[in-house]
Coordinates of C-alpha atoms in Angstrom, one line a residue:
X1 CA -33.5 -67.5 -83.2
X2 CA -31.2 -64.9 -82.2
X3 CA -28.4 -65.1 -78.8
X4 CA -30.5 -62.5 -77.1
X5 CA -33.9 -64.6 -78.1
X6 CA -31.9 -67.8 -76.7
X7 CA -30.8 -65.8 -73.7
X8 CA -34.2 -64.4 -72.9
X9 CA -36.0 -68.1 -73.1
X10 CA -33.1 -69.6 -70.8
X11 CA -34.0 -67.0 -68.4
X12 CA -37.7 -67.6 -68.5
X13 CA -37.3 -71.7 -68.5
X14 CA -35.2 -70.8 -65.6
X15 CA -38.3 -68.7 -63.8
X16 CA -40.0 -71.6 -63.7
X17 CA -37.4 -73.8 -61.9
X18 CA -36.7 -70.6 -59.6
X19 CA -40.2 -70.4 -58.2
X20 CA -40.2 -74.2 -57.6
X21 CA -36.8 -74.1 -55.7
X22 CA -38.0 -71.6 -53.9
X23 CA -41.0 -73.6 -52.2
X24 CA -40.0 -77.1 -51.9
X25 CA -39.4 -76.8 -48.0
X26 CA -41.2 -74.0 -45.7
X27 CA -39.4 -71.5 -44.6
X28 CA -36.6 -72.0 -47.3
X29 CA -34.4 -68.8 -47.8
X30 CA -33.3 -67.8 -51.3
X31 CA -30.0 -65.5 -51.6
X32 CA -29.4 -63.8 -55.0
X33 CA -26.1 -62.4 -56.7
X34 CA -25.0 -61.2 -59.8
X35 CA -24.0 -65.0 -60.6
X36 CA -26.5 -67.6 -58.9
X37 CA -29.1 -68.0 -57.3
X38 CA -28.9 -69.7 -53.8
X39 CA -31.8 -71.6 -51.4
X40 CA -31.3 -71.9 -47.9
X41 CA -33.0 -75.2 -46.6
X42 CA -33.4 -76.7 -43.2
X43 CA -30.3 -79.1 -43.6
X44 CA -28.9 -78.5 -47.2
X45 CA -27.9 -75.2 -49.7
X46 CA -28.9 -75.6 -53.2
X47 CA -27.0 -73.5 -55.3
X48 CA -28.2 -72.8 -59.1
X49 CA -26.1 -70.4 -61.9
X50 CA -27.7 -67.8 -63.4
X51 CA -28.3 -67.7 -67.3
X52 CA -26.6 -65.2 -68.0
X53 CA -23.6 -64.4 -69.8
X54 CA -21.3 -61.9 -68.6
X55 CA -18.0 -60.4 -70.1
X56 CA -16.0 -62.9 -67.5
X57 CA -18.0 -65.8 -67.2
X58 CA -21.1 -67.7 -69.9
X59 CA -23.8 -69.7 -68.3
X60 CA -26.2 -69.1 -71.1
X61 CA -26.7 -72.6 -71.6
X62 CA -28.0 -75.7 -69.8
X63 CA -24.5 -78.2 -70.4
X64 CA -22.6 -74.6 -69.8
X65 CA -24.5 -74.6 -66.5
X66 CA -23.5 -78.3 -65.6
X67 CA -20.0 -78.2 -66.1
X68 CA -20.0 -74.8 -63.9
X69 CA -21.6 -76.8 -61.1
X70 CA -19.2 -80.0 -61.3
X71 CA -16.3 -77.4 -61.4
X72 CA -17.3 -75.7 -58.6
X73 CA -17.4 -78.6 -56.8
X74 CA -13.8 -79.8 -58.0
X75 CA -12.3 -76.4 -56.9
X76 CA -13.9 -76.1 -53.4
X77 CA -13.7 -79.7 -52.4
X78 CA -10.4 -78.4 -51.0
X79 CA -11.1 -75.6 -49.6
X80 CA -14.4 -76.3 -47.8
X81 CA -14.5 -80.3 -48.1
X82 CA -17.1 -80.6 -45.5
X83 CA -19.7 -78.0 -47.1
X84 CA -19.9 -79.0 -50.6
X85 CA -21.5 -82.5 -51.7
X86 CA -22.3 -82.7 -55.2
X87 CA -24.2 -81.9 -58.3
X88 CA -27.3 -83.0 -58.9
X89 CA -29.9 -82.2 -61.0
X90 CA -33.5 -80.9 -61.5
X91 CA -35.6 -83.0 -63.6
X92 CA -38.8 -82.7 -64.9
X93 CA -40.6 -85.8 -65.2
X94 CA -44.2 -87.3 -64.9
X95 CA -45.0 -85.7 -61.1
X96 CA -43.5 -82.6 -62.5
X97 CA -40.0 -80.9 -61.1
X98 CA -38.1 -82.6 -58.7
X99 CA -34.6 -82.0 -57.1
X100 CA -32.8 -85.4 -58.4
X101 CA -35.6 -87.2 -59.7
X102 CA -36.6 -89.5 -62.8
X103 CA -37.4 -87.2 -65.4
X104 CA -35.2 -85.2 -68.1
X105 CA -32.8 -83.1 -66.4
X106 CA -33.3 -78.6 -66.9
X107 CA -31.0 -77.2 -64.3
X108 CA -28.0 -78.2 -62.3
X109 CA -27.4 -77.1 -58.9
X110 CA -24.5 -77.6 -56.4
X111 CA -25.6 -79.1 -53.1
X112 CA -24.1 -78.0 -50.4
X113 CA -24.6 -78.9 -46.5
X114 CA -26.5 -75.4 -44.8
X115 CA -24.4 -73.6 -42.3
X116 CA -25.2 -70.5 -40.5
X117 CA -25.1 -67.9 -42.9
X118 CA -24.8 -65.8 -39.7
X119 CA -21.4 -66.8 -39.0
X120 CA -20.1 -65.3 -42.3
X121 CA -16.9 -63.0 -42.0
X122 CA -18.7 -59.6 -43.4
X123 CA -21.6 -60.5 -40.4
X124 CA -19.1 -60.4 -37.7
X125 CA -17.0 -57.3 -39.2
X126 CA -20.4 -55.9 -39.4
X127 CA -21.7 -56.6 -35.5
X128 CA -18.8 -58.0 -33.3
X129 CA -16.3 -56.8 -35.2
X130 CA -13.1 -59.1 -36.3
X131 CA -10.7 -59.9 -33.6
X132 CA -6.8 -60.1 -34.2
X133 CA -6.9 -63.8 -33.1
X134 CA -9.4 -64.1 -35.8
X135 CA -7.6 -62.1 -38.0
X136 CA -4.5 -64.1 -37.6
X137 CA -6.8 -67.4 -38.2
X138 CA -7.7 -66.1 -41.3
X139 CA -4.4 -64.8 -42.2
X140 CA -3.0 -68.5 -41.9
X141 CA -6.4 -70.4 -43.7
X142 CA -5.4 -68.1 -46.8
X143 CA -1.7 -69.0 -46.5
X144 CA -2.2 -72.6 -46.0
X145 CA -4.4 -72.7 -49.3
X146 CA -1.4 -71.0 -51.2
X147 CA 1.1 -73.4 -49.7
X148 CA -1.4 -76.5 -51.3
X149 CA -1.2 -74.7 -54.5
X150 CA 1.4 -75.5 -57.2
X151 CA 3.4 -72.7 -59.1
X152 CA 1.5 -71.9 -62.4
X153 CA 3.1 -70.1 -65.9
X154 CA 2.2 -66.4 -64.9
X155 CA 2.4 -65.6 -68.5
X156 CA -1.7 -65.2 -68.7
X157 CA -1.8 -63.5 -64.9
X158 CA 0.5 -60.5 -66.2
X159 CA -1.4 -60.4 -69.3
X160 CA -4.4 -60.1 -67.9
X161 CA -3.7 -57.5 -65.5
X162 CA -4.4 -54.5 -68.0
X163 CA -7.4 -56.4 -69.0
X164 CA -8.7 -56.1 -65.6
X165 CA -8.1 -52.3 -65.6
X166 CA -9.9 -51.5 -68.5
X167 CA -13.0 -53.2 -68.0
X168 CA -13.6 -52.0 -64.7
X169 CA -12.8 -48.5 -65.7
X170 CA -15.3 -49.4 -68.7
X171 CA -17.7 -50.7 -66.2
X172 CA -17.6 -47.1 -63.9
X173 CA -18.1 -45.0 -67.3
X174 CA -21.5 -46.7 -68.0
X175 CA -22.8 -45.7 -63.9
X176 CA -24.5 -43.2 -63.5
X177 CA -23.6 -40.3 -61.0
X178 CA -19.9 -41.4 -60.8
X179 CA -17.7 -38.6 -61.5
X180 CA -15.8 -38.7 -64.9
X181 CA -12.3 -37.5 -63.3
X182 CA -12.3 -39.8 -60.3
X183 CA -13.0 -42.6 -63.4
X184 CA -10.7 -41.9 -65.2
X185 CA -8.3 -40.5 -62.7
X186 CA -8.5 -44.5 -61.4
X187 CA -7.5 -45.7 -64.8
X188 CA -4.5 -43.6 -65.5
X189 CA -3.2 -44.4 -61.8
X190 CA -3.9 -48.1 -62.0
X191 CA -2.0 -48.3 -65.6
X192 CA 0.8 -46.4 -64.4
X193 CA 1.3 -48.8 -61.3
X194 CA 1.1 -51.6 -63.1
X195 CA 4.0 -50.1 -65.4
X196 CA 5.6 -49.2 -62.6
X197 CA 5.5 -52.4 -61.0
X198 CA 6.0 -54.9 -64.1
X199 CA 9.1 -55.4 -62.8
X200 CA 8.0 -57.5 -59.7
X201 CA 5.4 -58.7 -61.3
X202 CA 7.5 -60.5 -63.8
X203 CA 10.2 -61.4 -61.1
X204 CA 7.8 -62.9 -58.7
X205 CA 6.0 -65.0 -61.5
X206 CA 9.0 -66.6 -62.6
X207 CA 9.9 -67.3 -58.7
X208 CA 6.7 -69.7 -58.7
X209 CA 4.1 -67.2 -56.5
X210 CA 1.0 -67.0 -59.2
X211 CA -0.6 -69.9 -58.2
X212 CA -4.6 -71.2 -58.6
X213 CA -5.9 -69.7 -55.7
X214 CA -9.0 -69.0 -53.9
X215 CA -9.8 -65.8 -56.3
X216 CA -12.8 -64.3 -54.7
X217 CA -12.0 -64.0 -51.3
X218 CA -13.9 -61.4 -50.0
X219 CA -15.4 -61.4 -46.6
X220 CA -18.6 -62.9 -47.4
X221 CA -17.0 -65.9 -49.0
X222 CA -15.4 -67.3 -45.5
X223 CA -17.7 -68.4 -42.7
X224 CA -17.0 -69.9 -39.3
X225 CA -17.5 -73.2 -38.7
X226 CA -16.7 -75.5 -35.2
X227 CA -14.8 -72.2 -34.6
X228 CA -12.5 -71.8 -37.4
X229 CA -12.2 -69.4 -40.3
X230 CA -13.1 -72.1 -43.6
X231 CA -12.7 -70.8 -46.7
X232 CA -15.8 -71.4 -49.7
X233 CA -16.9 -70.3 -53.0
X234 CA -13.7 -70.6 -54.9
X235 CA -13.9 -68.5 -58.4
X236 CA -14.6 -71.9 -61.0
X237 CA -15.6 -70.3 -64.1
X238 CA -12.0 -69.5 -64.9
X239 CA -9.2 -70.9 -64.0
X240 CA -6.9 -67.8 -65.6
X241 CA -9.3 -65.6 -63.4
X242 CA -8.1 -67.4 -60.4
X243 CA -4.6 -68.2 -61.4
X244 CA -2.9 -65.0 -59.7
X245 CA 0.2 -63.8 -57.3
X246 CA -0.8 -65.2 -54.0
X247 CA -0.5 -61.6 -52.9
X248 CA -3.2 -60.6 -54.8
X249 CA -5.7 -63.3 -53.6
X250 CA -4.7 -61.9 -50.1
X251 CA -5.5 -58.3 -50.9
X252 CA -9.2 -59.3 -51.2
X253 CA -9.5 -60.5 -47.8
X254 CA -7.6 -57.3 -46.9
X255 CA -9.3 -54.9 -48.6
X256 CA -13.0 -55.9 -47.9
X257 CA -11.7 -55.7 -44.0
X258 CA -11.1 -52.0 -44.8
X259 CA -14.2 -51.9 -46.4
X260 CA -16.0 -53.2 -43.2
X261 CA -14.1 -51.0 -41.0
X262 CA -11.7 -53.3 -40.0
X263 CA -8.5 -51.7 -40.1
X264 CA -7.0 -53.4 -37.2
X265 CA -8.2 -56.6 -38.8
X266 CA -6.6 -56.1 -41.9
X267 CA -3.2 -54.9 -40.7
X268 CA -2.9 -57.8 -38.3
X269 CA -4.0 -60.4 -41.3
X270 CA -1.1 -58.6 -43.5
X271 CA 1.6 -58.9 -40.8
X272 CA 0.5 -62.3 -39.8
X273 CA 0.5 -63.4 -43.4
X274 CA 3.9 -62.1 -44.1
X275 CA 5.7 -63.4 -40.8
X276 CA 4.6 -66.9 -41.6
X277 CA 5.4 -66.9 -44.9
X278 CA 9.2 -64.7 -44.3
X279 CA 10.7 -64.1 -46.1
X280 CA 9.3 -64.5 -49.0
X281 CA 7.5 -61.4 -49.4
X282 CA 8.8 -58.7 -48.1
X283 CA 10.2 -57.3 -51.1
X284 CA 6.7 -57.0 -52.8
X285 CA 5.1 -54.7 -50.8
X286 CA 5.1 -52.2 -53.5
X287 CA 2.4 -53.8 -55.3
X288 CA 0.0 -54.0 -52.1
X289 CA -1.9 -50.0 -53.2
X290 CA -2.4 -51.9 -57.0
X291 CA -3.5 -55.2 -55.7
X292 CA -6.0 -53.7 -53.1
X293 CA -7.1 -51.1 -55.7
X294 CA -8.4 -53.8 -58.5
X295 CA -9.8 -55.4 -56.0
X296 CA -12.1 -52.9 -54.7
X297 CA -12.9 -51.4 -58.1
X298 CA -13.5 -55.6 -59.0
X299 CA -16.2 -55.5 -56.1
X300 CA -17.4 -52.0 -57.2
X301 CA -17.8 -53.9 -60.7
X302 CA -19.7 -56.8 -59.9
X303 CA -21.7 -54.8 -57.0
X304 CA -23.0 -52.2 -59.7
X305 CA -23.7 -54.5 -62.0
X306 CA -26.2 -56.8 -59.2
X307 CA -27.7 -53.0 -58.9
X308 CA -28.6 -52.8 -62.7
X309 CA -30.6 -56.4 -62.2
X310 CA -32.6 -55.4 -59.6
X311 CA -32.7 -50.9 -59.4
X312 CA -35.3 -51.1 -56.9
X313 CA -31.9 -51.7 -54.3
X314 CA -30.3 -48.8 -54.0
X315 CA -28.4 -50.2 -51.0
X316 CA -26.4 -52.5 -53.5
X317 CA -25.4 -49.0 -55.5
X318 CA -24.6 -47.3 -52.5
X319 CA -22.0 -50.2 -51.1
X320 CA -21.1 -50.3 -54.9
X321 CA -19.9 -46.5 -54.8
X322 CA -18.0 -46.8 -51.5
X323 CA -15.6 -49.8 -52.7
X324 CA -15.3 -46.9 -55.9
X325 CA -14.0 -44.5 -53.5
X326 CA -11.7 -46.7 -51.9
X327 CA -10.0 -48.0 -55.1
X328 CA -9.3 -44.2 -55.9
X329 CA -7.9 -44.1 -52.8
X330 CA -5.6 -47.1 -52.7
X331 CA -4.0 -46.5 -55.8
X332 CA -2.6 -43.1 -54.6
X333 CA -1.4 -44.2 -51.1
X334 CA 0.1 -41.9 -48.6
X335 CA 4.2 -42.2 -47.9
X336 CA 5.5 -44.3 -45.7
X337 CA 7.9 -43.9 -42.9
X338 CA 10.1 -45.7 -39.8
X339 CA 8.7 -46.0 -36.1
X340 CA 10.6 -47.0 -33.9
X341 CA 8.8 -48.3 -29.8
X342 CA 11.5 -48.4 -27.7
X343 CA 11.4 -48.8 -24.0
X344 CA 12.3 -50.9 -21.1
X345 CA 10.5 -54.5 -20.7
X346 CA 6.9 -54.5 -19.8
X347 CA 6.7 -50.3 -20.6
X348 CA 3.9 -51.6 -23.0
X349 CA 6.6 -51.6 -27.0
X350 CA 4.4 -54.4 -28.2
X351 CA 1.1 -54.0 -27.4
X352 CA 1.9 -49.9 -28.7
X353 CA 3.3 -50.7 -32.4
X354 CA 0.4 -53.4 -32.9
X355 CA -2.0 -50.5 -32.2
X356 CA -0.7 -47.9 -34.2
X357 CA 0.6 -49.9 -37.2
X358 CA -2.7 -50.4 -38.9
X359 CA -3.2 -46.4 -39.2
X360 CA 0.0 -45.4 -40.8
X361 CA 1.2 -45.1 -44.5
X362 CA 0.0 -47.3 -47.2
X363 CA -2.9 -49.5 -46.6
X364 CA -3.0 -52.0 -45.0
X365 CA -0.8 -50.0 -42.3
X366 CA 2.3 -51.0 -41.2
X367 CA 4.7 -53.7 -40.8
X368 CA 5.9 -54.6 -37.6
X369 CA 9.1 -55.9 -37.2
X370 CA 9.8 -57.2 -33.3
X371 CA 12.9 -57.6 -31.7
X372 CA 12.1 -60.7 -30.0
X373 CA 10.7 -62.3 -32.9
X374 CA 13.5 -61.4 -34.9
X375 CA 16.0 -62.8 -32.6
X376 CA 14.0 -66.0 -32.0
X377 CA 14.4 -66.6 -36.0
X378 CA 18.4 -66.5 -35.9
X379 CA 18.3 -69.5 -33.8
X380 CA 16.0 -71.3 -35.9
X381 CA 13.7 -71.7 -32.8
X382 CA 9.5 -70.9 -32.8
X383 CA 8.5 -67.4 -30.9
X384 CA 7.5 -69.1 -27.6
X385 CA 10.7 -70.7 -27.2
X386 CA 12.3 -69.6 -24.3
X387 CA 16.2 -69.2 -25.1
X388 CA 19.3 -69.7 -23.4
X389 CA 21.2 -66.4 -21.5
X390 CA 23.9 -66.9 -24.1
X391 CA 21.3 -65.5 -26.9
X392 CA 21.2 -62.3 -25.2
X393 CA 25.0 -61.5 -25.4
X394 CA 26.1 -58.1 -26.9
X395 CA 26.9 -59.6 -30.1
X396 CA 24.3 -61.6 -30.4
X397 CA 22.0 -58.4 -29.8
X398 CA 24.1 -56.6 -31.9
X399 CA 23.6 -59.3 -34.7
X400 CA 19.6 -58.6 -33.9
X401 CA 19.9 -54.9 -34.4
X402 CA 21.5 -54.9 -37.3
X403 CA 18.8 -57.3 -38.9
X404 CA 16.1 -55.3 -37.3
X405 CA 17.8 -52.0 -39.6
X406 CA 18.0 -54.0 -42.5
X407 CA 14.3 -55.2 -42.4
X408 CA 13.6 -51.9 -42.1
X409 CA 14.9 -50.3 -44.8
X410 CA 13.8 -53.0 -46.6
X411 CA 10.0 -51.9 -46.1
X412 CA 11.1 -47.8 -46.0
X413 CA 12.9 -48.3 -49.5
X414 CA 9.4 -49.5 -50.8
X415 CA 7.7 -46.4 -49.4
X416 CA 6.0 -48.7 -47.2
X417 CA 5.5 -47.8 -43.0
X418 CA 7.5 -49.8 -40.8
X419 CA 7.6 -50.4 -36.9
X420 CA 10.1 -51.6 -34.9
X421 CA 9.6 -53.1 -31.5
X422 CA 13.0 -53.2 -29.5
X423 CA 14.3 -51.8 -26.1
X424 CA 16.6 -49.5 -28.1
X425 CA 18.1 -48.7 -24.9
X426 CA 21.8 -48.0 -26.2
X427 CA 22.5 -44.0 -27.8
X428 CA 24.1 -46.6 -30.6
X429 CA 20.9 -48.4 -31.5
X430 CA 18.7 -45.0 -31.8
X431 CA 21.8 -43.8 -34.2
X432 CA 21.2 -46.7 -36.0
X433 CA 17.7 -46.5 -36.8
X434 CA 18.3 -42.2 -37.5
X435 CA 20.3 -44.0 -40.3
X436 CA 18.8 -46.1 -41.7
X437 CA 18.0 -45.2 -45.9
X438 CA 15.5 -43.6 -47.6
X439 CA 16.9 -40.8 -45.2
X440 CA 14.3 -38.5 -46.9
X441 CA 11.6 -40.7 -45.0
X442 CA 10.2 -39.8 -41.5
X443 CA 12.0 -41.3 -38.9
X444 CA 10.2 -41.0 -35.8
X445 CA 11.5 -43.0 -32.2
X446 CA 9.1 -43.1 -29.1
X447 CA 10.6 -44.1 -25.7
X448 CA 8.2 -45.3 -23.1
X449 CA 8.6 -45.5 -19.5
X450 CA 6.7 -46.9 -16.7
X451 CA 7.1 -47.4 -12.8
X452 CA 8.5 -50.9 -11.8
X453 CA 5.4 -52.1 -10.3
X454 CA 3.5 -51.9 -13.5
X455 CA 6.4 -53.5 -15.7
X456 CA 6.6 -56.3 -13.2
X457 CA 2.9 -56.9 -13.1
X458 CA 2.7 -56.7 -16.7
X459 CA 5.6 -59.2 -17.5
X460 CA 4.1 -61.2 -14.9
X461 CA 0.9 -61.1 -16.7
X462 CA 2.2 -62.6 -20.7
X463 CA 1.5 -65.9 -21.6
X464 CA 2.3 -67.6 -25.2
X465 CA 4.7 -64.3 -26.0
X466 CA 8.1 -63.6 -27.6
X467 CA 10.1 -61.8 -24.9
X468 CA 11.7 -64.2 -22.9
X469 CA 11.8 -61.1 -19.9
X470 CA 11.7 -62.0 -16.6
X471 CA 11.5 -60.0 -12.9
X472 CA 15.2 -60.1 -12.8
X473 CA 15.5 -58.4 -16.1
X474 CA 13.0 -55.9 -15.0
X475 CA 14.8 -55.0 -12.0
X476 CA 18.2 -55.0 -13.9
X477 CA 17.0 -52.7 -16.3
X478 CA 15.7 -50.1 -13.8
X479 CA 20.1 -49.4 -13.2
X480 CA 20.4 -48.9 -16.6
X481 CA 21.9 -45.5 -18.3
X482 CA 20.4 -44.3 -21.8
X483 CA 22.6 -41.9 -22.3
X484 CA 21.2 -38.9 -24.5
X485 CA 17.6 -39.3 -25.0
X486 CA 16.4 -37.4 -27.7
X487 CA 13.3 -39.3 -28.6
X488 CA 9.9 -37.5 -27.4
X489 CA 9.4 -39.9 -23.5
X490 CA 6.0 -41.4 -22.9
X491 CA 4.2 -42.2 -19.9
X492 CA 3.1 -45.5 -20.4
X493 CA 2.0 -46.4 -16.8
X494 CA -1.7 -46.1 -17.9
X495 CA -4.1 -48.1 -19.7
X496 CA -2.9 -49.1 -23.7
X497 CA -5.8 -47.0 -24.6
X498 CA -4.2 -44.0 -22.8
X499 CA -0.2 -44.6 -24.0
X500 CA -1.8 -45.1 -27.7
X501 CA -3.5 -41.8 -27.3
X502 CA -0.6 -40.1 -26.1
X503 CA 1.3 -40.8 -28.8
X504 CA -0.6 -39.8 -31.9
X505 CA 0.1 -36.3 -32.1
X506 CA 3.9 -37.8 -32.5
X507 CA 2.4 -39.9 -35.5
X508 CA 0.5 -37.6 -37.2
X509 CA 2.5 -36.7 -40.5
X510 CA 2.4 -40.7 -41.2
X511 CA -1.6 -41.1 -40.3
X512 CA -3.3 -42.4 -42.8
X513 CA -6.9 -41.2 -43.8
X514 CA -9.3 -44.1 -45.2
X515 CA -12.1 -44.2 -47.6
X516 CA -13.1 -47.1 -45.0
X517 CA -13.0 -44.7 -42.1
X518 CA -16.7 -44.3 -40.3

């Protein structure tokens, strides 16, 4: 018998336990992908793999099926503990099929306890829409899994990077109706970054970041449950496929929120994710347009290749084509830049840079780099900590500047987009950001100024923030001389909606346009 004989009998033995799956409760909801097949009962998720074998993964036989299962449930126990219970198997017996029974054992599913598949991040992106508190919770689920990781030999990870390329790109020459140039246009720009960027690859592997992570994180695979963000189906058909730089498993969460329209989303879960873990990686932000790049060709892959088992969806091709797009358009991002929000407390700095970060430069947007945040770190003390007068002496404030420039260039010498949030009330400050290297970057500094009333209301108005600014600041600031102000002055008095729109036209040679974009 021949391996596509053997193939094509496992598939039809496998018909049989499909169909009785699929009826042993009413009502029971059956979910297929390119992988498994999953059945959505009352109570419990039973989760079967395909027989198939794929150029990543082999499930073409029965014990290759079993030892998927069991290591499914090894890898996810610590991601979603509470979800997944065990492996059991499908016999057939004297009374026929049964889910655990007496007889010989032909499949092997995962069992799983049923949540609301309702609840899943790409639903909410796709109705509600994914709020920064969300975002943030997200941001932190994926950097608490990389923090319970050890550091792995990245020897196979860089290895396997080119590998990834080219069968993606061998993938997108087989579809139909995508153009040959964009193809291969994506291939030569992908191989080039990742020459470009060995490098930091190399450096970042041998600094202990490729760890066994998550590996498949894309918004479908992290639901809500009792109100959190929990991470679930964990890649456990290859360890080396999951074994990457925790950056990358990041950019999968990231991307697919740009995918889903989520930009805001997806800059906030980037920022979030590299405050918490400073400073760590900061000086890898170079690699973000490859990173989110494979990944959306990845999802293109595997999304095209789910449309080739069943062609009567053309909704699977569609999506598959639009994460296409966007990996031709990660991997030639836009250039970055410097922003800087300056005004006096409560004109509205903060609430400004969050809302413009996510659409300028490279994907995912911009960092933001806050004055009060920054200064909070020097003195080793959380955000909300309210410090001493002392910590807002010249020098000290000097000291915070000077980091704040640093940071920046930091990001600006990566051709990434930065923001800074400070007063910048001092002629010295603004000449410190105009100089701040690459000076052939855009340097652009907003000032914003509101009546007293509105500052006072609005300072009086912050709960569980950074500035430490009170009334008495406020009203000492109002005396205050800027000197010079060359920066373009906005009218933030209004709504944020208002000061944000205001301000745009200022922005525009650092907008970025998005594949992702409605």
């Amino acid at each position: 018998m021949t391996n596509d004989e053997d193939k094509s009998s496992e598939s039809s033995a496998q018909d049989v336990i499909v169909a009785f799956l699929g009826s042993i409760e009413p009502g029971i909801k059956r979910i297929d992908t390119h992988a498994s097949i999953v059945f959505l009962g009352a109570e419990r998720v039973w989760k079967i793999k395909r027989a198939v074998r794929l150029p990543f993964l082999d499930y073409s036989s029965l014990e290759k099926r079993r030892a998927a299962c069991e290591a499914e449930l090894d890898v996810n126990k610590s991601f979603a503990p509470d979800l997944y219970r065990r492996v059991v198997p499908i016999t057939d017996g004297l009374d026929g099929l049964a889910v655990d029974g007496q007889g010989t054992p032909v499949e092997w599913a995962v069992e799983m306890k049923r949540f609301d598949e309702t609840a899943g991040l790409d639903r909410i992106a796709a109705t509600v829409g994914i709020a920064p508190a969300l975002a943030e919770e997200v941001a932190d689920a994926i950097l608490a899994s990389h923090h319970r990781s050890k550091a792995a030999d990245g020897a196979a990870w860089l290895a396997s990077i080119g590998t990834l390329i080219a069968r993606n790109t061998a993938r997108f020459r087989e579809v139909n109706g995508l153009e040959r140039q964009a193809v291969e246009k994506l291939h030569s720009s992908s191989l080039a970054a990742l020459d470009a960027q060995r490098p930091c690859l190399e450096r970042r592997a041998a600094e202990g970041f490729v760890r066994r992570c998550h590996g498949d994180l894309h918004l479908g695979n992290i639901t809500m449950i009792d109100g959190k963000p929990v991470l679930f189906d964990a890649i456990e058909f290859d360890p080396a496929i999951a074994t990457t730089d925790v950056l990358y498993d990041l950019s999968f969460v990231l991307m697919d929120m740009l995918h889903h329209e989520q930009r805001t989303a997806a800059n906030v879960s980037f920022n979030r994710y590299l405050a918490r873990s400073a400073p760590f990686h900061f000086d890898a932000l170079a690699l973000f347009p490859l990173f989110l790049s494979i990944r959306a060709a990845i999802r293109a892959h595997v999304l095209f290749m789910k449309a080739e088992q069943n062609d009567s969806d053309r909704q699977v091709g569609d999506e598959a084509g639009k994460y296409f797009e966007l990996a031709v358009q990660l991997i030639n991002p836009p250039p970055g830049g410097l922003v800087a929000v300056g005004g006096m407390s409560g004109t509205g700095k903060s609430v400004l840079a969050r809302a413009v970060a996510p659409f300028l430069g490279p994907a995912p947007g911009a960092v933001v780099i806050r004055s009060d945040v920054v200064r909070k770190a020097m003195f080793d003390v959380p955000e909300h900590h309210r410090l001493p007068e002392s910590a807002y002496a010249p020098r000290v404030t000097q000291r915070v500047y000077d980091a704040l420039m640093t940071q920046a260039h930091g990001v600006a010498s990566q051709d990434h987009c930065v923001v800074i949030d400070a007063a910048f009330l001092r002629p010295e400050e603004r000449r410190a950001f105009a100089g701040v290297e690459p000076a052939s970057s855009v340097h652009l500094g907003l000032f914003l100024r509101a009546d007293l009333n509105v500052r006072l209301a609005r300072i009086a108005g912050r709960h569980n923030d950074a500035s430490d600014a009170t009334a008495t600041v406020a009203h000492m600031q109002e005396g205050h001389d800027s000197g010079n102000m060359d920066w373009p002055v906005i009218d933030a008095g209004g709504t944020p909606e208002a000061t944000r729109a205001k301000v745009m036209p200022f922005l525009a040679p650092l907008i970025a346009q998005c594949a992702c974009d409605p």
